[in-house]
XYZ file of C-alpha atoms in Angstrom:
686
model
C 27.102 18.527 27.766
C 26.035 14.896 27.679
C 28.137 13.342 30.425
C 28.039 10.004 28.642
C 31.490 9.009 29.807
C 30.424 9.416 33.420
C 27.089 7.750 32.882
C 28.829 4.722 31.456
C 30.415 4.127 34.833
C 27.143 4.110 36.738
C 25.347 1.014 37.908
C 22.423 -0.031 35.764
C 19.155 1.486 36.862
C 16.173 -0.815 36.479
C 12.867 0.730 37.496
C 9.757 -0.437 35.687
C 7.828 0.867 32.694
C 10.097 3.525 31.229
C 8.302 5.945 28.952
C 9.073 9.175 27.149
C 6.155 11.009 28.726
C 4.472 9.365 31.687
C 1.991 12.173 32.272
C -1.594 11.562 31.348
C -4.398 14.120 31.126
C -4.591 16.759 33.823
C -7.805 17.720 35.544
C -10.033 20.096 33.665
C -8.748 23.656 33.690
C -5.894 22.840 35.983
C -2.772 23.159 33.878
C -1.256 24.604 30.745
C 1.272 22.382 28.990
C 2.230 24.419 25.944
C 5.538 25.979 26.898
C 8.397 27.307 24.848
C 11.072 25.606 26.930
C 11.344 24.097 30.415
C 11.282 20.307 30.559
C 8.905 18.644 28.083
C 6.734 17.197 30.865
C 6.692 20.336 33.046
C 3.552 22.354 33.715
C 3.342 26.003 32.712
C 2.452 28.697 35.231
C -0.550 30.898 34.469
C -0.576 33.813 36.933
C 1.747 36.808 36.521
C 3.850 38.586 39.132
C 2.117 41.528 40.772
C 4.549 44.234 39.603
C 8.023 44.977 38.304
C 11.158 44.708 40.412
C 12.911 47.754 41.826
C 16.526 48.308 40.787
C 19.130 50.036 42.912
C 22.787 50.936 42.957
C 23.605 47.269 43.566
C 21.235 44.345 43.023
C 21.371 40.703 44.067
C 19.930 37.427 42.789
C 20.042 34.780 45.506
C 19.537 31.011 45.338
C 19.927 28.489 48.127
C 19.110 24.890 49.051
C 18.503 23.816 45.452
C 19.009 20.152 46.466
C 19.228 18.869 42.903
C 15.893 20.264 41.659
C 17.533 21.577 38.485
C 14.789 20.116 36.280
C 12.192 22.143 38.190
C 8.984 20.842 39.723
C 7.393 18.882 36.928
C 4.009 18.466 38.627
C 3.731 21.915 40.223
C 3.152 24.750 37.810
C 4.356 27.414 40.233
C 7.913 26.059 40.066
C 8.165 24.602 36.575
C 11.303 26.418 35.338
C 14.465 24.391 34.904
C 18.115 25.400 35.242
C 18.244 26.403 31.587
C 15.434 28.880 32.162
C 17.326 30.266 35.134
C 20.434 30.596 32.975
C 18.447 32.607 30.414
C 17.004 34.758 33.201
C 20.435 35.439 34.682
C 21.826 36.435 31.285
C 18.952 38.834 30.613
C 19.229 40.377 34.069
C 22.957 40.946 33.669
C 22.284 42.717 30.379
C 19.542 44.755 32.014
C 21.875 45.779 34.841
C 24.460 46.924 32.337
C 21.851 48.946 30.448
C 20.707 50.577 33.697
C 24.341 51.323 34.638
C 24.142 49.422 37.956
C 25.710 46.340 39.518
C 24.217 42.847 39.726
C 25.653 40.109 41.964
C 24.435 36.486 41.742
C 24.962 34.321 44.855
C 24.244 30.807 46.130
C 24.434 29.594 49.722
C 24.762 25.837 49.369
C 23.107 22.402 49.628
C 23.269 21.130 46.067
C 21.803 17.619 46.374
C 19.751 15.191 48.503
C 16.370 16.012 47.067
C 15.878 14.883 43.455
C 16.971 12.154 41.088
C 19.106 14.391 38.911
C 21.561 14.810 41.777
C 20.960 11.617 43.739
C 20.514 8.809 41.198
C 24.261 8.525 40.709
C 27.177 8.208 43.113
C 28.583 10.289 44.545
C 25.625 12.641 44.749
C 26.172 15.630 42.506
C 28.661 14.063 40.094
C 26.278 14.719 37.178
C 24.159 17.588 38.522
C 27.071 19.777 39.641
C 28.277 20.321 36.054
C 24.740 21.421 35.140
C 24.690 23.828 38.086
C 28.095 25.206 37.049
C 26.614 26.617 33.848
C 25.422 29.633 35.841
C 28.116 32.250 36.256
C 27.786 32.952 39.977
C 29.762 35.795 41.536
C 29.789 34.296 45.037
C 28.965 30.886 46.479
C 29.426 29.036 49.739
C 29.107 25.479 51.026
C 26.160 23.662 52.626
C 26.029 20.880 55.186
C 24.826 18.386 52.553
C 28.168 18.749 50.840
C 29.852 17.321 53.962
C 27.942 14.276 55.240
C 29.760 11.856 52.952
C 33.524 11.946 52.372
C 33.287 11.248 48.639
C 30.913 14.184 48.208
C 33.138 16.463 50.288
C 36.096 15.612 48.055
C 34.015 16.029 44.891
C 33.031 19.483 46.112
C 36.591 20.448 46.981
C 38.336 19.108 43.901
C 35.788 19.880 41.185
C 33.035 22.282 42.225
C 35.255 24.620 44.248
C 37.919 24.500 41.557
C 35.399 25.488 38.900
C 34.408 28.666 40.733
C 37.866 29.508 42.053
C 38.030 32.492 44.427
C 34.266 33.013 44.065
C 33.680 29.923 46.242
C 34.097 31.211 49.789
C 34.211 28.794 52.746
C 35.401 30.801 55.732
C 35.060 27.991 58.262
C 35.064 24.701 56.316
C 38.131 22.608 55.566
C 38.728 19.239 53.875
C 41.509 16.810 54.721
C 44.246 16.739 52.074
C 45.637 13.215 51.897
C 48.851 14.420 50.290
C 49.734 17.087 52.844
C 47.996 15.273 55.732
C 46.466 18.611 56.697
C 42.991 20.100 56.742
C 42.779 22.827 54.109
C 40.026 25.293 53.221
C 37.627 24.019 50.572
C 37.415 27.462 48.982
C 38.779 30.858 49.856
C 38.396 32.225 53.375
C 37.181 35.535 51.968
C 36.933 37.377 48.673
C 37.790 41.023 48.118
C 36.746 42.338 44.728
C 35.549 45.384 42.848
C 32.243 45.307 40.971
C 31.976 46.405 37.337
C 30.690 49.785 38.576
C 33.447 50.209 41.117
C 32.001 49.136 44.482
C 34.639 47.542 46.709
C 33.304 44.438 48.422
C 34.598 42.064 51.075
C 32.714 38.741 51.191
C 32.684 35.931 53.775
C 30.937 32.542 53.658
C 30.138 30.732 56.932
C 28.416 27.390 57.475
C 26.500 27.136 60.747
C 28.184 25.110 63.502
C 27.450 21.800 61.804
C 28.618 18.615 63.555
C 27.268 15.843 61.301
C 30.110 15.899 58.799
C 32.385 12.953 58.054
C 35.994 13.007 59.240
C 37.052 14.109 55.763
C 36.027 17.640 56.678
C 36.217 20.065 59.562
C 33.773 22.824 60.440
C 35.355 25.552 62.554
C 32.889 27.113 64.976
C 32.066 30.700 64.135
C 33.063 31.886 67.607
C 36.520 30.422 67.036
C 36.898 31.519 63.420
C 36.340 35.196 64.211
C 39.209 35.055 66.702
C 41.682 33.973 64.041
C 44.103 36.633 62.720
C 43.021 36.215 59.113
C 39.457 37.276 59.954
C 40.310 40.567 61.648
C 42.842 41.252 58.878
C 40.122 40.735 56.253
C 37.630 42.948 58.098
C 40.321 45.628 58.470
C 41.509 45.074 54.925
C 44.360 47.150 53.552
C 42.107 48.372 50.723
C 38.866 50.330 51.281
C 35.633 48.353 51.724
C 32.322 49.906 50.650
C 30.142 46.896 51.473
C 30.528 43.634 53.374
C 28.672 40.590 52.066
C 28.116 37.973 54.751
C 26.715 34.823 53.211
C 26.281 31.411 54.702
C 24.400 28.174 54.715
C 23.120 29.554 57.933
C 19.692 30.800 59.096
C 19.068 34.509 59.520
C 17.511 34.172 62.963
C 19.315 33.360 66.172
C 16.476 31.107 67.369
C 17.115 28.747 64.450
C 20.698 27.907 65.388
C 22.277 30.648 63.328
C 25.846 31.811 63.842
C 25.458 34.759 61.478
C 24.800 37.030 64.452
C 28.161 36.172 65.947
C 29.957 37.042 62.719
C 27.834 40.118 62.086
C 28.637 41.524 65.515
C 32.343 40.851 65.011
C 32.336 42.785 61.725
C 30.211 45.578 63.122
C 32.515 45.995 66.139
C 35.438 46.723 63.796
C 33.511 48.492 61.021
C 30.611 50.395 62.636
C 29.767 52.518 59.594
C 30.109 50.054 56.695
C 26.932 48.431 55.338
C 26.657 44.650 55.649
C 24.363 42.637 53.376
C 23.551 39.117 54.592
C 22.455 36.062 52.578
C 21.356 32.980 54.509
C 19.901 29.539 53.936
C 19.372 26.092 55.455
C 15.929 26.530 57.023
C 14.135 26.400 53.649
C 12.026 29.495 54.245
C 11.515 32.895 52.704
C 12.626 35.547 55.154
C 14.054 39.050 55.293
C 15.577 40.424 58.492
C 16.792 43.796 59.704
C 20.088 43.593 61.596
C 20.639 47.307 62.103
C 20.213 50.546 60.144
C 23.029 49.505 57.822
C 22.342 45.821 57.412
C 19.614 43.446 56.237
C 19.514 39.773 55.314
C 17.513 37.488 53.041
C 16.761 33.761 52.891
C 15.397 32.501 49.597
C 13.523 29.276 50.250
C 14.430 25.862 48.877
C 14.235 23.287 46.070
C 14.149 25.757 43.149
C 10.832 27.110 44.423
C 12.136 30.596 45.179
C 14.526 33.094 43.672
C 15.489 35.929 46.009
C 15.904 39.510 44.752
C 17.435 42.359 46.772
C 18.214 45.849 45.509
C 20.095 48.432 47.538
C 21.005 52.100 47.074
C 22.790 54.759 49.092
C 26.191 53.120 49.561
C 28.951 55.704 49.907
C 31.879 54.970 47.622
C 34.572 57.156 46.125
C 35.097 54.666 43.290
C 31.508 53.911 42.273
C 30.878 55.171 38.755
C 27.420 53.767 38.061
C 23.944 55.185 38.634
C 22.597 55.521 42.180
C 18.942 55.704 41.064
C 18.533 54.044 37.650
C 15.982 55.660 35.343
C 12.900 54.049 33.890
C 12.472 51.617 36.772
C 11.362 51.914 40.360
C 14.090 52.277 42.976
C 14.479 50.994 46.555
C 12.589 53.107 49.101
C 12.590 51.083 52.332
C 15.075 52.030 55.076
C 16.208 49.466 57.614
C 14.332 51.091 60.472
C 16.273 50.371 63.615
C 15.439 50.670 67.286
C 19.078 50.677 68.364
C 19.377 54.442 68.689
C 21.185 57.020 66.583
C 21.596 56.055 62.946
C 25.154 56.646 61.695
C 25.374 59.297 59.002
C 26.793 56.698 56.621
C 23.505 54.769 56.786
C 21.012 57.637 56.409
C 20.664 57.290 52.643
C 20.522 53.484 52.538
C 17.357 52.046 51.010
C 16.348 48.469 50.195
C 13.834 46.485 48.168
C 13.288 42.740 48.446
C 11.132 40.288 46.517
C 10.653 36.505 46.485
C 10.075 35.232 42.930
C 8.318 31.963 42.215
C 10.610 29.677 40.258
C 8.724 29.486 36.972
C 9.460 30.549 33.436
C 6.634 33.083 33.325
C 7.952 34.957 36.354
C 11.446 34.900 34.903
C 10.275 36.159 31.504
C 8.068 38.846 33.052
C 11.019 40.428 34.833
C 13.664 39.721 32.213
C 12.024 40.656 28.910
C 8.417 41.567 29.735
C 6.845 38.640 27.891
C 7.059 34.884 27.538
C 7.992 35.018 23.874
C 11.003 33.345 22.349
C 13.006 36.485 23.079
C 13.456 35.087 26.578
C 15.329 31.986 25.435
C 19.082 32.213 25.153
C 21.100 29.644 23.265
C 22.960 28.629 26.411
C 19.733 28.334 28.386
C 18.116 26.118 25.756
C 21.242 23.965 25.586
C 21.154 23.428 29.354
C 17.458 22.489 29.228
C 18.210 19.991 26.477
C 21.082 18.528 28.492
C 18.789 18.079 31.496
C 16.234 16.293 29.314
C 18.926 13.981 27.947
C 20.397 13.356 31.367
C 17.004 12.509 32.856
C 16.404 10.038 30.048
C 19.820 8.410 30.400
C 19.334 8.082 34.165
C 15.876 6.612 33.472
C 14.311 9.146 35.842
C 11.005 9.086 33.956
C 10.553 5.326 34.530
C 7.037 4.881 35.846
C 6.187 2.840 38.964
C 2.535 3.818 39.286
C 0.083 6.691 39.470
C -0.282 8.450 42.826
C -4.082 8.678 43.044
C -4.105 11.866 45.147
C -1.778 14.433 46.676
C -0.416 13.713 50.146
C 1.635 16.387 51.867
C 4.064 16.515 54.754
C 2.420 19.286 56.730
C -0.486 20.894 54.818
C -2.901 18.396 56.404
C -3.159 17.148 60.007
C -0.747 14.339 60.822
C -2.171 10.928 59.801
C -5.277 12.528 58.270
C -6.359 11.384 54.776
C -4.203 14.080 53.147
C -1.101 13.432 55.266
C 1.805 11.718 53.532
C 2.439 9.684 56.671
C -0.934 7.996 56.217
C -0.007 6.501 52.858
C 3.545 5.774 54.018
C 2.316 3.687 56.955
C 0.285 1.640 54.468
C 3.297 1.281 52.204
C 5.582 0.230 55.058
C 3.166 -2.408 56.313
C 2.780 -3.802 52.798
C 6.436 -3.892 51.746
C 8.779 -4.089 54.755
C 8.422 -7.833 55.120
C 11.080 -10.382 55.981
C 9.675 -13.536 54.422
C 11.125 -15.721 57.172
C 9.293 -13.678 59.807
C 6.293 -12.374 57.863
C 3.746 -13.861 60.271
C 5.348 -12.221 63.316
C 3.569 -9.066 64.498
C 5.781 -6.076 63.804
C 6.097 -2.378 64.580
C 8.014 -0.301 62.035
C 9.356 3.072 63.200
C 10.792 5.767 60.933
C 11.831 9.322 61.660
C 9.740 11.876 59.783
C 13.022 13.447 58.685
C 13.445 10.533 56.279
C 10.573 12.034 54.271
C 11.823 14.965 52.252
C 8.925 16.247 50.147
C 5.221 16.038 49.393
C 3.813 13.284 47.178
C 1.907 15.002 44.374
C -0.931 13.353 42.451
C 0.254 12.045 39.104
C 2.944 9.722 37.780
C 5.171 8.307 40.490
C 8.536 7.795 38.822
C 12.064 6.797 39.653
C 12.745 10.517 40.078
C 9.860 10.840 42.538
C 11.332 8.119 44.719
C 14.246 10.464 45.411
C 11.988 13.492 45.753
C 9.947 11.868 48.530
C 12.912 10.189 50.247
C 16.420 10.533 48.801
C 18.144 8.824 51.707
C 19.395 5.239 51.860
C 18.719 4.279 55.473
C 18.347 0.533 55.980
C 15.822 -1.395 58.080
C 17.112 -3.072 61.259
C 15.225 -4.783 64.055
C 15.145 -6.392 67.450
C 13.277 -9.725 67.379
C 10.611 -10.760 69.871
C 10.514 -7.578 71.951
C 7.793 -7.634 74.631
C 4.901 -5.649 73.194
C 4.350 -3.711 76.393
C 7.851 -2.281 76.017
C 7.872 -1.864 72.240
C 4.555 -0.025 72.298
C 6.106 2.754 74.415
C 9.016 3.509 72.091
C 7.216 5.788 69.640
C 5.852 7.999 72.394
C 9.256 8.253 74.045
C 10.946 9.176 70.786
C 8.369 11.880 70.160
C 8.382 13.342 73.656
C 11.868 12.720 74.988
C 15.369 13.949 74.177
C 16.234 11.050 71.904
C 15.713 12.424 68.412
C 18.630 14.842 68.328
C 20.550 13.337 65.427
C 18.944 14.969 62.430
C 20.019 15.808 58.932
C 18.944 19.351 59.614
C 19.681 21.906 62.301
C 20.088 20.873 65.925
C 16.693 20.661 67.621
C 14.605 23.783 67.322
C 10.973 23.074 68.016
C 10.084 26.623 68.958
C 8.634 29.214 66.644
C 10.942 31.923 65.382
C 10.399 35.126 67.304
C 12.026 38.557 67.202
C 12.511 38.178 70.936
C 14.966 35.409 70.131
C 16.700 37.543 67.533
C 19.658 39.566 68.750
C 19.292 42.251 66.096
C 16.782 45.076 66.050
C 13.505 44.633 64.251
C 11.773 47.187 62.066
C 9.987 49.673 64.263
C 6.360 48.683 64.453
C 7.089 45.541 62.455
C 5.276 42.266 62.666
C 6.242 39.737 65.290
C 8.122 38.325 62.424
C 6.979 35.012 61.145
C 3.988 32.836 60.643
C 3.600 29.140 61.111
C 5.838 28.501 58.143
C 8.838 29.390 60.225
C 8.362 26.704 62.808
C 11.821 25.218 62.462
C 11.680 21.919 64.266
C 14.359 19.329 63.677
C 13.000 18.248 60.338
C 12.078 21.699 59.054
C 14.354 21.251 56.080
C 11.913 18.934 54.372
C 9.046 21.423 54.685
C 7.664 23.829 52.193
C 8.080 26.911 54.341
C 4.439 27.585 54.826
C 4.796 31.295 55.264
C 5.167 30.920 51.565
C 4.324 27.820 49.634
C 3.608 28.008 45.905
C 2.888 30.443 43.100
C 2.109 30.919 39.437
C 3.925 32.546 36.575
C 3.068 35.088 33.905
C 0.463 35.171 31.161
C -1.602 38.321 31.112
C -4.332 36.638 29.059
C -4.967 33.947 31.660
C -7.238 34.050 34.689
C -6.129 36.014 37.749
C -7.462 33.548 40.300
C -5.464 33.663 43.514
C -3.927 30.240 43.937
C -2.372 28.443 46.922
C 1.216 29.375 47.549
C 3.755 31.247 49.590
C 2.379 33.999 51.844
C 5.340 35.589 53.604
C 5.655 37.948 56.541
C 9.114 39.340 57.266
C 10.738 42.402 58.830
C 9.711 44.571 55.877
C 6.079 43.477 56.096
C 3.827 41.339 53.917
C 4.532 42.586 50.385
C 7.600 40.498 49.548
C 6.025 37.698 47.509
C 6.244 38.358 43.776
C 2.976 36.544 43.068
C -0.058 36.832 45.322
C -1.346 33.573 46.810
C -3.608 32.161 49.446
C -1.728 30.510 52.289
C -1.363 26.756 52.491
C -2.194 25.411 55.970
C 0.618 24.196 58.182
C 0.367 21.411 60.769
C 3.155 20.204 63.019
C 4.527 16.700 62.660
C 6.196 14.558 65.321
C 9.774 13.288 65.238
C 8.753 9.754 64.299
C 5.859 7.730 62.920
C 4.971 4.050 63.068
C 3.352 1.301 61.004
C 1.872 -1.919 62.387
C 1.600 -5.216 60.524
C 0.598 -8.850 61.076
C -1.228 -8.079 64.321
C -3.800 -10.647 65.516
C -6.933 -10.615 63.374
C -9.173 -10.662 66.464
C -7.931 -7.234 67.544
C -5.974 -8.419 70.547
C -2.457 -7.209 71.265
C 0.477 -9.565 70.641
C 2.755 -10.741 73.427
C 5.927 -9.936 71.485
C 6.721 -8.067 68.261
C 9.576 -7.597 65.872
C 10.560 -3.979 66.505
C 11.822 -2.586 63.186
C 13.508 0.782 62.776
C 15.963 2.635 60.578
C 19.675 2.325 61.178
C 19.680 6.127 61.383
C 17.690 6.064 64.645
C 18.888 2.734 66.089
C 20.706 4.266 69.034
C 17.685 6.404 69.897
C 15.468 3.302 69.917
C 17.833 1.475 72.275
C 17.812 4.414 74.677
C 14.023 4.586 74.569
C 13.702 0.866 75.273
C 15.986 1.236 78.274
C 13.561 3.812 79.614
C 10.837 1.187 79.494
C 12.908 -1.150 81.663
C 14.411 -3.465 79.054
C 18.006 -3.228 77.900
C 19.451 -4.064 74.493
C 22.812 -3.274 72.955
C 23.912 -2.684 69.370
C 25.023 -6.331 69.302
C 21.362 -7.317 69.529
C 20.382 -5.274 66.467
C 20.002 -7.302 63.244
C 19.217 -6.545 59.608
C 15.504 -6.970 58.964
C 15.689 -6.359 55.235
C 18.678 -6.640 52.899
C 20.771 -3.446 53.230
C 19.941 -2.621 49.608
C 16.259 -2.183 50.574
C 16.204 1.313 52.028
C 13.981 4.288 52.723
C 14.277 5.012 49.006
C 12.834 1.559 48.174
C 9.591 0.911 50.031
C 7.349 3.463 48.304
C 8.360 2.352 44.770
C 7.724 -1.255 45.836
C 4.263 -0.263 47.053
C 3.472 1.794 43.943
C 4.200 -1.186 41.685
C 1.700 -3.441 43.490
C -1.087 -1.274 44.976
C -4.208 -1.656 42.784
C -5.264 2.004 43.000
C -1.744 3.078 41.977
C -1.790 0.769 38.959
C -5.308 1.584 37.788
C -4.375 4.330 35.310
C -0.887 3.250 34.255
C 0.546 4.529 31.970
C -1.896 7.473 31.575
C -1.660 9.013 35.015
C -4.009 11.930 35.723
C -2.090 14.913 37.086
C -3.554 16.805 40.030
C -3.489 20.511 40.764
C -0.726 20.259 43.350
C -0.294 20.965 47.038
C -2.883 23.220 48.644
C -5.882 22.224 46.519
C -8.877 20.198 47.542
C -8.369 16.827 45.870
C -11.974 16.470 44.731
C -13.108 19.836 43.403
C -9.965 21.856 42.673
C -10.665 24.509 45.307
C -7.980 25.619 47.696
C -7.708 23.794 50.993
C -8.332 26.708 53.315
């Protein structure tokens, strides 16, 4: 599909130096470019998965929080597959399930944009990327919070995306206002009851966490209220038999991360104490697997097309199942959901699980689908989708080159404001580009919330696409003129230590580490204390590479077996869930906000007054902080510092086009090894 009719309606996009392939030579030994598909400028993975997947009575492929990354990660070999490769993988796995005489369910738990140019370079977000996404024949899907911030996107989701998937799109607690009926109506179905090809009878729900940042075009019903409604108890006590409940949601697995899944789980379990419940979560951008009780587990499958989740399950009692309980020629699930809650119901005694987190690259997909990376992996539909993505990226001008990022800067793999921290280069960029020419000589402080930064900045070509990858949002720059410096200088500290930064694009404030003590469900007996530093879910955790797991490599048995930086996950089943073995990438906490200074006195003295510049997104927080310093301003005092068209998506491209070290190698940008490597010698940053 070419989408040319839609593209013709878009505003002209005019970034500089468009080129067919903006990637120059990579560092010696770092990357393999010769791939059979993927995007033409993507890097090929080199390390294979550690072993084959186990297959059970029913098997699940889970995606979540794709955020528009359908082209894959073009500068990170661990995640180089595109949506066409995933389509080919899904088709092969469905055929494999049929050959093994078992069931396969493919699910997604929401957040389709705000993260890459393919979804965000046109308006409304998702108008071009959603049709690409829809090429995958999902069995179940549910909605994310990023589908609800903007009314136009909420309506696009309700009228087109939900309509495409029909009763497979389940939104148990999300409604959209219907202008014709003047009523709020469910975006999708409240539940789905269906029978699998092998005869399992399933009841599925889809719950968004108690999100409050939506526009007035939508309504999110709190989970505690939704489970009291008659339809919910009627669905749980359905008139037809239920062999398995599927509880999915754009909703974290753990209670300590603001999840409402526990509330819904307990409501189902109270009415159906002996029916297995399989949970699929999302939103916190981590890899995780949790035990709820002896008959229930849950998985979260990362973010940004970095992770594909795999769960297999056997031992479900069903009078109508006519497939194989233990498929031959493959390994089968062996792990029970060890529970500390007491006597295990007889119905759960034979239940066994297997879980695995696959790196999102073509080699991993081919390894598990067809056992090689030969052309037998490609399907005609998969190749067509890859070609459409290539065409769409070209028509959107996403490969237009601004400059060459001379190193990799990351959000949290290096100490805050250290040489490898992205906030170090962003403070330079802000000071150099956020300039009101009529006030350029006035000393200024520029404050941004770290949540405006969405992803790491990887060494290599910095393109129009990358501007969305680093910061897809369009927050404008406002200011208060001539603020006494002694007051303005206190604002950053107050924002980072006080209760002001509560309005985030992610979950309500959760600075604490996940802990099983905060989790209302039983943990595996003798299990780990659950999570490593990757699961620190502070307010802006959604922009992090969940460090219990960062990156991986794909599959080529003839290549080196060097352990590379990537995701290293600990969950309730232990430490063996990652499909490819990696060394862990360090994780360092970041504050709520960061600040740039500009035009300060050359003699090193402090100015008497400054222009205090901040994003419109945090304006109210800044006013509250200033009041705490003893000076009061109102929203009437706040003015535009830059034209509203100059946003958080603008300042880094402006810097890249003028900074000498970013222009030095244009158009032949060297490509680095990616996040987690030492920038000078290619070793891992341990």
